[in-house]
């Protein structure tokens, strides 16, 4: 099992943070190229990217559920149980890829035409999504293997995978967006092809590490078939709430951006700037979130409940320190951060105003996410889904009032982030306190 010293926690979390940073580099690279190609391409990739991420949350949710289940098997020292979770998760992801590909190809054109007021933008978004949907097939392998590595704390391989994806994406963006040498000038479609190709290259690397690596020596992931109806149900019991949790969160954010687009002017463009830069702040939070799930699940599986509060406090302290280190620029030099994705002077000024307003919400998220991920690590994912529903309900109600009823300026509309993060943190904290009262398992002090 993993050691809970600060050094050990960082050993697990740092590669995930760097992986998150690299994923942000991919998004920022696409944004930087497309913002210099055309405003339509930039807006379409940003809006369609939200749709893509929303659907991709199916894989993330199921992968997170498998990570938790496999980490608990590690704590229980149950190698065959680990393999059963892995194999069942892969089969579920294949079914998901088929379903989502059909959804994008058959249903999204009509939905996009209905929701997006600009017809040219709607067509561009659909073109982007049709290409990106092929990445779902890479995700079936990538997410399956990544979940197993996270469950045992082998996060360095996940980091290397992200490096491969980022480097290949930058190269492909460079040659396909503007057309370099023999390659045609493809613009928005070029960016979509670049990102999809990069994900397949990363998938091939992960598959190679699993085939030739040591994990299969400890856990018989390929030796025999461990898939059963019972195991499938157990995977879905943990993974489905996380799946819907991610879909709900991203769907609400997508609606938020649709409403911003309907405000007119450059509000969508400056808000997309925030979306890209925002992910820089999430780097340490997501890195420690992955570590939290693995640590809590392993120690819960081993029935060492008294260590769980210690793990929480140490990860919260590390999260705050890294947030201050990596995202202090949102207060002191937000214009420099915005210029990473856009060089339009007016857009930079308006985006910087928003960034200053929302900066405090990130710190709240960093603290609250540890409580939420603790609940996930315990396997109580139905409650994390309930927390998500409560937080997003208050979020979308607030957004509706700010945008549709009160017509606030765009920088004040973004105060909805505080509504979401405060609700999420307080609800998770309250649930953990409640567990202490009804059980003898100490999960929070």
CSV table of C-alpha atoms in Angstrom, one decimal:
chain,number,residue,atom,x,y,z
A,1,UNK,CA,0.0,0.0,0.0
A,2,UNK,CA,1.0,3.6,-0.5
A,3,UNK,CA,2.8,5.5,2.3
A,4,UNK,CA,1.1,8.6,3.7
A,5,UNK,CA,4.2,10.8,4.3
A,6,UNK,CA,4.1,14.1,2.5
A,7,UNK,CA,6.9,12.9,0.2
A,8,UNK,CA,5.0,9.8,-0.9
A,9,UNK,CA,1.8,11.8,-1.5
A,10,UNK,CA,3.7,14.2,-3.7
A,11,UNK,CA,5.3,11.2,-5.6
A,12,UNK,CA,1.8,10.1,-6.5
A,13,UNK,CA,0.3,13.6,-7.1
A,14,UNK,CA,3.1,15.4,-8.9
A,15,UNK,CA,3.0,13.3,-12.1
A,16,UNK,CA,-0.8,13.8,-12.2
A,17,UNK,CA,-0.3,17.5,-11.8
A,18,UNK,CA,2.2,17.6,-14.6
A,19,UNK,CA,-0.1,15.5,-16.7
A,20,UNK,CA,-2.9,18.0,-16.0
A,21,UNK,CA,-0.6,20.8,-17.0
A,22,UNK,CA,0.3,19.1,-20.2
A,23,UNK,CA,-3.4,18.5,-21.0
A,24,UNK,CA,-3.9,22.2,-20.4
A,25,UNK,CA,-1.1,22.9,-22.8
A,26,UNK,CA,-3.0,20.8,-25.5
A,27,UNK,CA,-6.1,23.0,-25.0
A,28,UNK,CA,-4.1,26.2,-25.0
A,29,UNK,CA,-2.2,25.1,-28.1
A,30,UNK,CA,-5.4,24.5,-30.0
A,31,UNK,CA,-6.7,27.9,-28.8
A,32,UNK,CA,-3.5,29.7,-29.6
A,33,UNK,CA,-3.4,28.4,-33.2
A,34,UNK,CA,-7.1,28.8,-33.9
A,35,UNK,CA,-7.3,32.3,-32.4
A,36,UNK,CA,-4.8,33.3,-35.0
A,37,UNK,CA,-6.6,31.5,-37.8
A,38,UNK,CA,-10.1,33.0,-37.4
A,39,UNK,CA,-12.6,34.1,-34.7
A,40,UNK,CA,-15.1,31.6,-35.9
A,41,UNK,CA,-12.7,28.7,-35.6
A,42,UNK,CA,-11.7,29.8,-32.1
A,43,UNK,CA,-15.3,30.1,-30.9
A,44,UNK,CA,-16.3,26.8,-32.5
A,45,UNK,CA,-13.5,24.8,-31.0
A,46,UNK,CA,-14.2,26.3,-27.6
A,47,UNK,CA,-17.9,25.7,-27.6
A,48,UNK,CA,-17.7,22.3,-29.3
A,49,UNK,CA,-14.9,21.4,-27.0
A,50,UNK,CA,-17.3,21.7,-24.1
A,51,UNK,CA,-19.7,19.2,-25.8
A,52,UNK,CA,-16.8,16.9,-26.4
A,53,UNK,CA,-15.6,17.1,-22.8
A,54,UNK,CA,-19.1,16.5,-21.5
A,55,UNK,CA,-19.4,13.3,-23.5
A,56,UNK,CA,-15.8,12.3,-22.6
A,57,UNK,CA,-16.9,12.5,-18.9
A,58,UNK,CA,-18.6,9.1,-19.5
A,59,UNK,CA,-15.1,7.6,-19.8
A,60,UNK,CA,-13.7,9.6,-17.0
A,61,UNK,CA,-16.5,8.7,-14.7
A,62,UNK,CA,-16.3,5.0,-15.4
A,63,UNK,CA,-12.5,5.1,-15.2
A,64,UNK,CA,-12.6,6.9,-11.8
A,65,UNK,CA,-15.1,4.2,-10.6
A,66,UNK,CA,-12.7,1.5,-11.8
A,67,UNK,CA,-9.8,3.2,-10.2
A,68,UNK,CA,-11.6,3.3,-6.8
A,69,UNK,CA,-12.6,-0.3,-7.0
A,70,UNK,CA,-9.2,-1.5,-8.1
A,71,UNK,CA,-7.5,0.6,-5.3
A,72,UNK,CA,-9.8,-1.1,-2.8
A,73,UNK,CA,-8.7,-4.5,-4.1
A,74,UNK,CA,-5.1,-3.4,-3.7
A,75,UNK,CA,-5.9,-2.6,0.0
A,76,UNK,CA,-7.6,-6.0,0.3
A,77,UNK,CA,-4.7,-7.8,-1.4
A,78,UNK,CA,-7.1,-9.3,-3.9
A,79,UNK,CA,-5.3,-9.7,-7.3
A,80,UNK,CA,-8.1,-11.6,-9.0
A,81,UNK,CA,-10.6,-9.0,-7.9
A,82,UNK,CA,-8.4,-6.3,-9.4
A,83,UNK,CA,-8.3,-8.1,-12.7
A,84,UNK,CA,-12.1,-8.6,-12.7
A,85,UNK,CA,-12.6,-4.8,-12.2
A,86,UNK,CA,-10.2,-4.1,-15.1
A,87,UNK,CA,-11.7,-6.4,-17.6
A,88,UNK,CA,-15.3,-5.4,-16.8
A,89,UNK,CA,-14.4,-1.7,-17.1
A,90,UNK,CA,-12.9,-2.3,-20.5
A,91,UNK,CA,-16.1,-4.0,-21.8
A,92,UNK,CA,-18.3,-1.2,-20.4
A,93,UNK,CA,-16.1,1.4,-22.1
A,94,UNK,CA,-16.4,-0.3,-25.5
A,95,UNK,CA,-20.2,-0.2,-25.2
A,96,UNK,CA,-19.9,3.5,-24.3
A,97,UNK,CA,-17.7,4.3,-27.3
A,98,UNK,CA,-20.3,2.8,-29.7
A,99,UNK,CA,-23.2,4.7,-28.1
A,100,UNK,CA,-21.4,8.1,-28.1
A,101,UNK,CA,-20.1,7.8,-31.6
A,102,UNK,CA,-23.7,7.1,-32.9
A,103,UNK,CA,-24.9,10.1,-30.8
A,104,UNK,CA,-22.5,12.5,-32.4
A,105,UNK,CA,-23.0,11.3,-35.9
A,106,UNK,CA,-26.8,11.0,-35.9
A,107,UNK,CA,-28.2,13.3,-33.2
A,108,UNK,CA,-25.8,16.2,-32.7
A,109,UNK,CA,-26.5,18.0,-36.0
A,110,UNK,CA,-30.1,18.7,-35.2
A,111,UNK,CA,-29.4,19.6,-31.5
A,112,UNK,CA,-26.6,22.0,-32.5
A,113,UNK,CA,-28.8,23.7,-35.1
A,114,UNK,CA,-31.5,24.2,-32.4
A,115,UNK,CA,-29.2,25.5,-29.6
A,116,UNK,CA,-26.7,27.7,-31.4
A,117,UNK,CA,-28.1,31.0,-32.8
A,118,UNK,CA,-25.3,31.4,-35.3
A,119,UNK,CA,-25.8,28.9,-38.1
A,120,UNK,CA,-22.3,29.1,-39.4
A,121,UNK,CA,-21.0,28.5,-35.8
A,122,UNK,CA,-23.3,25.5,-35.4
A,123,UNK,CA,-22.0,23.9,-38.6
A,124,UNK,CA,-18.4,24.5,-37.6
A,125,UNK,CA,-19.0,23.0,-34.1
A,126,UNK,CA,-20.6,19.9,-35.7
A,127,UNK,CA,-17.7,19.5,-38.1
A,128,UNK,CA,-15.2,19.6,-35.1
A,129,UNK,CA,-17.3,17.1,-33.1
A,130,UNK,CA,-17.6,14.5,-35.9
A,131,UNK,CA,-13.8,14.3,-36.1
A,132,UNK,CA,-13.2,14.3,-32.3
A,133,UNK,CA,-15.7,11.5,-31.8
A,134,UNK,CA,-13.2,9.0,-33.1
A,135,UNK,CA,-11.2,9.7,-29.9
A,136,UNK,CA,-13.8,7.7,-28.0
A,137,UNK,CA,-12.2,4.6,-29.3
A,138,UNK,CA,-8.7,5.5,-28.1
A,139,UNK,CA,-10.3,6.3,-24.7
A,140,UNK,CA,-11.5,2.7,-24.3
A,141,UNK,CA,-7.9,1.5,-23.9
A,142,UNK,CA,-6.4,4.7,-22.5
A,143,UNK,CA,-8.8,5.1,-19.6
A,144,UNK,CA,-8.8,1.3,-18.7
A,145,UNK,CA,-5.0,1.2,-18.4
A,146,UNK,CA,-4.8,4.6,-16.8
A,147,UNK,CA,-7.3,3.6,-14.1
A,148,UNK,CA,-5.2,0.6,-13.2
A,149,UNK,CA,-2.0,2.6,-12.9
A,150,UNK,CA,-3.7,5.2,-10.8
A,151,UNK,CA,-5.1,2.5,-8.5
A,152,UNK,CA,-1.6,1.2,-7.7
A,153,UNK,CA,0.0,4.7,-7.6
A,154,UNK,CA,2.0,4.3,-10.8
A,155,UNK,CA,1.4,7.9,-12.0
A,156,UNK,CA,4.7,8.4,-13.8
A,157,UNK,CA,3.5,6.3,-16.8
A,158,UNK,CA,0.3,8.5,-17.0
A,159,UNK,CA,2.6,11.6,-17.1
A,160,UNK,CA,4.7,10.1,-19.9
A,161,UNK,CA,1.5,9.4,-21.8
A,162,UNK,CA,0.4,13.0,-21.5
A,163,UNK,CA,3.8,14.2,-22.7
A,164,UNK,CA,3.4,12.1,-25.8
A,165,UNK,CA,-0.1,13.5,-26.4
A,166,UNK,CA,1.0,17.1,-25.9
A,167,UNK,CA,4.1,17.0,-28.1
A,168,UNK,CA,2.4,15.2,-31.0
A,169,UNK,CA,-0.6,17.5,-30.7
A,170,UNK,CA,1.6,20.6,-31.0
A,171,UNK,CA,3.4,19.2,-34.0
A,172,UNK,CA,0.2,18.2,-35.7
A,173,UNK,CA,-1.5,21.5,-34.9
A,174,UNK,CA,1.4,23.3,-36.5
A,175,UNK,CA,1.3,21.4,-39.8
A,176,UNK,CA,-2.5,21.0,-40.1
A,177,UNK,CA,-4.1,24.2,-39.0
A,178,UNK,CA,-2.2,26.6,-41.2
A,179,UNK,CA,-0.9,24.0,-43.7
A,180,UNK,CA,2.9,23.5,-43.6
A,181,UNK,CA,4.8,21.9,-46.5
A,182,UNK,CA,2.8,19.3,-48.2
A,183,UNK,CA,0.0,19.4,-45.7
A,184,UNK,CA,-3.2,21.3,-46.6
A,185,UNK,CA,-4.5,24.4,-44.6
A,186,UNK,CA,-7.4,22.7,-42.6
A,187,UNK,CA,-8.0,25.3,-39.9
A,188,UNK,CA,-10.6,24.0,-37.4
A,189,UNK,CA,-10.7,20.5,-38.8
A,190,UNK,CA,-7.0,20.4,-38.7
A,191,UNK,CA,-7.0,21.1,-34.9
A,192,UNK,CA,-9.6,18.3,-34.5
A,193,UNK,CA,-7.5,15.8,-36.5
A,194,UNK,CA,-4.4,16.9,-34.5
A,195,UNK,CA,-6.0,16.3,-31.1
A,196,UNK,CA,-7.5,13.0,-32.2
A,197,UNK,CA,-4.3,11.7,-33.7
A,198,UNK,CA,-2.4,12.7,-30.5
A,199,UNK,CA,-4.8,10.7,-28.4
A,200,UNK,CA,-4.3,7.6,-30.5
A,201,UNK,CA,-0.5,7.9,-30.2
A,202,UNK,CA,-0.8,8.2,-26.4
A,203,UNK,CA,-3.1,5.2,-26.4
A,204,UNK,CA,-0.6,3.1,-28.3
A,205,UNK,CA,2.1,4.0,-25.8
A,206,UNK,CA,0.0,3.0,-22.8
A,207,UNK,CA,-1.0,-0.3,-24.4
A,208,UNK,CA,2.7,-1.1,-25.0
A,209,UNK,CA,3.5,-0.4,-21.3
A,210,UNK,CA,0.8,-2.8,-20.2
A,211,UNK,CA,1.8,-5.6,-22.6
A,212,UNK,CA,5.5,-5.3,-21.7
A,213,UNK,CA,5.2,-4.0,-18.1
A,214,UNK,CA,5.2,-5.6,-14.7
A,215,UNK,CA,1.6,-4.9,-13.7
A,216,UNK,CA,0.3,-8.1,-15.3
A,217,UNK,CA,2.8,-10.1,-13.2
A,218,UNK,CA,1.1,-8.9,-10.0
A,219,UNK,CA,-2.5,-8.7,-11.3
A,220,UNK,CA,-3.7,-11.3,-13.9
A,221,UNK,CA,-5.4,-8.8,-16.2
A,222,UNK,CA,-5.0,-10.9,-19.3
A,223,UNK,CA,-4.5,-14.5,-18.1
A,224,UNK,CA,-8.2,-15.6,-17.9
A,225,UNK,CA,-11.7,-14.2,-18.1
A,226,UNK,CA,-12.9,-12.7,-14.8
A,227,UNK,CA,-15.9,-10.9,-16.2
A,228,UNK,CA,-19.2,-11.7,-14.5
A,229,UNK,CA,-22.6,-10.1,-14.3
A,230,UNK,CA,-22.0,-9.4,-10.6
A,231,UNK,CA,-18.7,-7.7,-11.3
A,232,UNK,CA,-20.2,-5.6,-14.1
A,233,UNK,CA,-22.9,-4.5,-11.7
A,234,UNK,CA,-20.4,-3.6,-9.1
A,235,UNK,CA,-18.4,-1.5,-11.6
A,236,UNK,CA,-21.5,0.3,-12.7
A,237,UNK,CA,-22.7,0.8,-9.1
A,238,UNK,CA,-19.5,2.9,-8.4
A,239,UNK,CA,-18.9,4.3,-11.9
A,240,UNK,CA,-22.4,5.3,-13.0
A,241,UNK,CA,-22.9,8.0,-10.3
A,242,UNK,CA,-19.4,9.4,-11.2
A,243,UNK,CA,-20.3,9.3,-14.9
A,244,UNK,CA,-23.5,11.3,-14.3
A,245,UNK,CA,-21.7,13.6,-11.9
A,246,UNK,CA,-19.3,14.6,-14.6
A,247,UNK,CA,-21.9,14.8,-17.3
A,248,UNK,CA,-24.2,17.0,-15.1
A,249,UNK,CA,-21.3,19.3,-14.2
A,250,UNK,CA,-20.1,19.8,-17.8
A,251,UNK,CA,-23.6,19.9,-19.2
A,252,UNK,CA,-24.5,22.8,-16.9
A,253,UNK,CA,-21.3,24.6,-17.8
A,254,UNK,CA,-22.1,24.1,-21.5
A,255,UNK,CA,-25.6,25.6,-20.9
A,256,UNK,CA,-23.8,28.5,-19.1
A,257,UNK,CA,-21.7,29.2,-22.2
A,258,UNK,CA,-24.7,28.9,-24.5
A,259,UNK,CA,-26.4,31.6,-22.5
A,260,UNK,CA,-23.2,33.7,-22.7
A,261,UNK,CA,-23.2,33.3,-26.5
A,262,UNK,CA,-26.8,34.5,-26.5
A,263,UNK,CA,-25.7,37.7,-24.6
A,264,UNK,CA,-24.0,38.7,-27.9
A,265,UNK,CA,-20.9,40.9,-28.4
A,266,UNK,CA,-17.5,39.4,-27.4
A,267,UNK,CA,-18.8,37.9,-24.2
A,268,UNK,CA,-18.4,34.3,-25.5
A,269,UNK,CA,-14.8,35.0,-26.7
A,270,UNK,CA,-13.6,36.5,-23.4
A,271,UNK,CA,-15.4,33.8,-21.4
A,272,UNK,CA,-13.6,31.1,-23.5
A,273,UNK,CA,-10.4,32.8,-22.6
A,274,UNK,CA,-11.2,32.2,-18.9
A,275,UNK,CA,-12.1,28.6,-19.6
A,276,UNK,CA,-8.7,27.8,-21.1
A,277,UNK,CA,-6.8,29.6,-18.4
A,278,UNK,CA,-9.1,28.2,-15.7
A,279,UNK,CA,-7.7,24.8,-16.3
A,280,UNK,CA,-4.3,25.9,-15.2
A,281,UNK,CA,-5.8,26.4,-11.7
A,282,UNK,CA,-7.3,23.0,-11.8
A,283,UNK,CA,-3.9,21.3,-12.3
A,284,UNK,CA,-2.9,20.9,-8.6
A,285,UNK,CA,-6.5,20.3,-7.6
A,286,UNK,CA,-7.0,17.4,-10.1
A,287,UNK,CA,-3.6,16.0,-9.3
A,288,UNK,CA,-4.3,15.8,-5.6
A,289,UNK,CA,-7.9,14.6,-6.4
A,290,UNK,CA,-6.5,11.6,-8.1
A,291,UNK,CA,-4.2,10.9,-5.2
A,292,UNK,CA,-7.0,11.3,-2.7
A,293,UNK,CA,-9.2,8.7,-4.4
A,294,UNK,CA,-6.3,6.2,-4.5
A,295,UNK,CA,-5.2,6.8,-0.9
A,296,UNK,CA,-8.6,6.8,0.6
A,297,UNK,CA,-9.7,3.7,-1.4
A,298,UNK,CA,-6.6,1.7,-0.4
A,299,UNK,CA,-6.8,2.5,3.3
A,300,UNK,CA,-10.5,2.0,3.3
A,301,UNK,CA,-10.0,-1.5,1.7
A,302,UNK,CA,-7.3,-2.3,4.3
A,303,UNK,CA,-9.7,-1.1,7.1
A,304,UNK,CA,-7.2,1.4,8.4
A,305,UNK,CA,-9.9,4.0,9.0
A,306,UNK,CA,-8.0,6.1,11.5
A,307,UNK,CA,-5.5,7.2,8.8
A,308,UNK,CA,-8.2,8.8,6.6
A,309,UNK,CA,-8.4,12.1,8.5
A,310,UNK,CA,-4.6,12.3,8.4
A,311,UNK,CA,-4.6,11.8,4.6
A,312,UNK,CA,-7.3,14.5,4.2
A,313,UNK,CA,-5.4,17.2,6.1
A,314,UNK,CA,-2.1,16.5,4.4
A,315,UNK,CA,-3.5,16.6,1.0
A,316,UNK,CA,-5.5,19.8,1.7
A,317,UNK,CA,-2.3,21.6,3.0
A,318,UNK,CA,-0.4,20.5,-0.1
A,319,UNK,CA,-3.2,21.6,-2.4
A,320,UNK,CA,-3.3,25.1,-1.0
A,321,UNK,CA,0.4,25.5,-1.2
A,322,UNK,CA,0.5,24.4,-4.8
A,323,UNK,CA,-2.5,26.7,-5.7
A,324,UNK,CA,-0.6,29.7,-4.3
A,325,UNK,CA,2.4,28.7,-6.2
A,326,UNK,CA,0.8,28.0,-9.6
A,327,UNK,CA,-2.1,30.4,-9.8
A,328,UNK,CA,-1.2,33.6,-7.9
A,329,UNK,CA,-0.9,35.2,-11.3
A,330,UNK,CA,-4.7,35.4,-11.5
A,331,UNK,CA,-4.5,38.2,-9.0
A,332,UNK,CA,-1.2,39.8,-9.6
A,333,UNK,CA,-0.7,39.6,-13.4
A,334,UNK,CA,-3.9,38.1,-15.0
A,335,UNK,CA,-3.3,39.9,-18.3
A,336,UNK,CA,-0.1,37.8,-18.8
A,337,UNK,CA,-2.1,34.6,-18.3
A,338,UNK,CA,-4.8,35.7,-20.8
A,339,UNK,CA,-2.2,36.5,-23.4
A,340,UNK,CA,-1.3,32.8,-23.5
A,341,UNK,CA,-4.5,32.2,-25.5
A,342,UNK,CA,-5.4,35.6,-26.9
A,343,UNK,CA,-3.6,38.7,-28.0
A,344,UNK,CA,-6.6,40.9,-28.7
A,345,UNK,CA,-6.1,44.0,-26.4
A,346,UNK,CA,-9.8,44.5,-25.6
A,347,UNK,CA,-10.4,40.8,-24.9
A,348,UNK,CA,-7.3,40.6,-22.7
A,349,UNK,CA,-8.6,43.5,-20.5
A,350,UNK,CA,-12.1,42.1,-20.1
A,351,UNK,CA,-10.9,38.5,-19.5
A,352,UNK,CA,-8.4,39.8,-16.8
A,353,UNK,CA,-11.3,41.4,-15.0
A,354,UNK,CA,-13.2,38.1,-14.9
A,355,UNK,CA,-10.1,36.2,-13.8
A,356,UNK,CA,-9.6,38.5,-10.8
A,357,UNK,CA,-13.2,38.0,-9.8
A,358,UNK,CA,-13.2,34.2,-9.9
A,359,UNK,CA,-9.7,33.7,-8.4
A,360,UNK,CA,-10.9,33.2,-4.8
A,361,UNK,CA,-13.3,30.4,-5.9
A,362,UNK,CA,-10.4,28.3,-6.9
A,363,UNK,CA,-9.0,28.2,-3.3
A,364,UNK,CA,-12.4,27.2,-2.0
A,365,UNK,CA,-12.5,24.4,-4.7
A,366,UNK,CA,-9.1,23.1,-3.6
A,367,UNK,CA,-10.2,22.6,0.0
A,368,UNK,CA,-13.6,21.3,-0.8
A,369,UNK,CA,-12.5,18.8,-3.4
A,370,UNK,CA,-10.6,16.8,-0.9
A,371,UNK,CA,-13.8,16.1,1.1
A,372,UNK,CA,-15.7,15.2,-2.1
A,373,UNK,CA,-12.9,12.8,-3.3
A,374,UNK,CA,-12.8,11.2,0.1
A,375,UNK,CA,-16.4,10.3,-0.3
A,376,UNK,CA,-15.6,8.9,-3.8
A,377,UNK,CA,-12.7,6.9,-2.4
A,378,UNK,CA,-15.0,5.3,0.2
A,379,UNK,CA,-17.2,4.1,-2.7
A,380,UNK,CA,-20.1,6.3,-1.8
A,381,UNK,CA,-20.4,7.7,-5.3
A,382,UNK,CA,-24.2,8.0,-5.2
A,383,UNK,CA,-23.8,10.7,-2.6
A,384,UNK,CA,-21.1,12.5,-4.6
A,385,UNK,CA,-23.6,12.6,-7.5
A,386,UNK,CA,-26.2,14.0,-5.1
A,387,UNK,CA,-23.8,16.7,-4.1
A,388,UNK,CA,-23.2,17.5,-7.8
A,389,UNK,CA,-26.9,17.8,-8.5
A,390,UNK,CA,-27.4,20.2,-5.6
A,391,UNK,CA,-24.4,22.3,-6.5
A,392,UNK,CA,-25.2,22.5,-10.2
A,393,UNK,CA,-28.9,23.2,-9.5
A,394,UNK,CA,-27.9,26.3,-7.5
A,395,UNK,CA,-25.3,27.1,-10.1
A,396,UNK,CA,-27.7,27.2,-13.1
A,397,UNK,CA,-30.4,29.0,-11.1
A,398,UNK,CA,-27.9,31.7,-10.2
A,399,UNK,CA,-26.6,31.9,-13.8
A,400,UNK,CA,-30.2,32.3,-15.1
A,401,UNK,CA,-30.8,35.1,-12.7
A,402,UNK,CA,-27.5,36.8,-13.4
A,403,UNK,CA,-27.8,36.6,-17.2
A,404,UNK,CA,-31.4,36.4,-18.1
A,405,UNK,CA,-33.2,38.3,-15.4
A,406,UNK,CA,-30.7,40.9,-14.0
A,407,UNK,CA,-28.5,41.3,-17.1
A,408,UNK,CA,-25.3,41.6,-15.1
A,409,UNK,CA,-22.0,42.5,-16.8
A,410,UNK,CA,-20.0,39.5,-17.8
A,411,UNK,CA,-17.4,39.8,-15.0
A,412,UNK,CA,-20.1,39.6,-12.3
A,413,UNK,CA,-21.9,36.7,-14.1
A,414,UNK,CA,-18.9,34.6,-13.3
A,415,UNK,CA,-19.7,34.9,-9.5
A,416,UNK,CA,-21.7,31.7,-10.1
A,417,UNK,CA,-18.4,29.8,-9.6
A,418,UNK,CA,-18.5,30.7,-5.9
A,419,UNK,CA,-22.1,29.3,-5.6
A,420,UNK,CA,-21.0,26.0,-7.1
A,421,UNK,CA,-17.7,25.5,-5.1
A,422,UNK,CA,-19.1,26.6,-1.7
A,423,UNK,CA,-22.1,24.3,-2.1
A,424,UNK,CA,-19.9,21.4,-3.1
A,425,UNK,CA,-17.5,21.8,-0.2
A,426,UNK,CA,-20.0,22.4,2.6
A,427,UNK,CA,-22.2,19.5,1.5
A,428,UNK,CA,-19.3,17.0,1.4
A,429,UNK,CA,-18.0,18.2,4.7
A,430,UNK,CA,-21.4,17.8,6.3
A,431,UNK,CA,-21.7,14.3,4.9
A,432,UNK,CA,-18.4,13.2,6.4
A,433,UNK,CA,-19.4,14.6,9.8
A,434,UNK,CA,-22.6,12.6,9.5
A,435,UNK,CA,-20.8,9.4,8.8
A,436,UNK,CA,-18.8,9.8,12.0
A,437,UNK,CA,-22.0,9.9,14.0
A,438,UNK,CA,-23.6,6.8,12.6
A,439,UNK,CA,-20.6,4.5,12.2
A,440,UNK,CA,-17.4,3.7,14.0
A,441,UNK,CA,-15.3,4.5,11.0
A,442,UNK,CA,-13.4,7.7,11.6
A,443,UNK,CA,-13.3,9.5,8.2
A,444,UNK,CA,-13.1,13.1,9.5
A,445,UNK,CA,-12.1,14.8,12.8
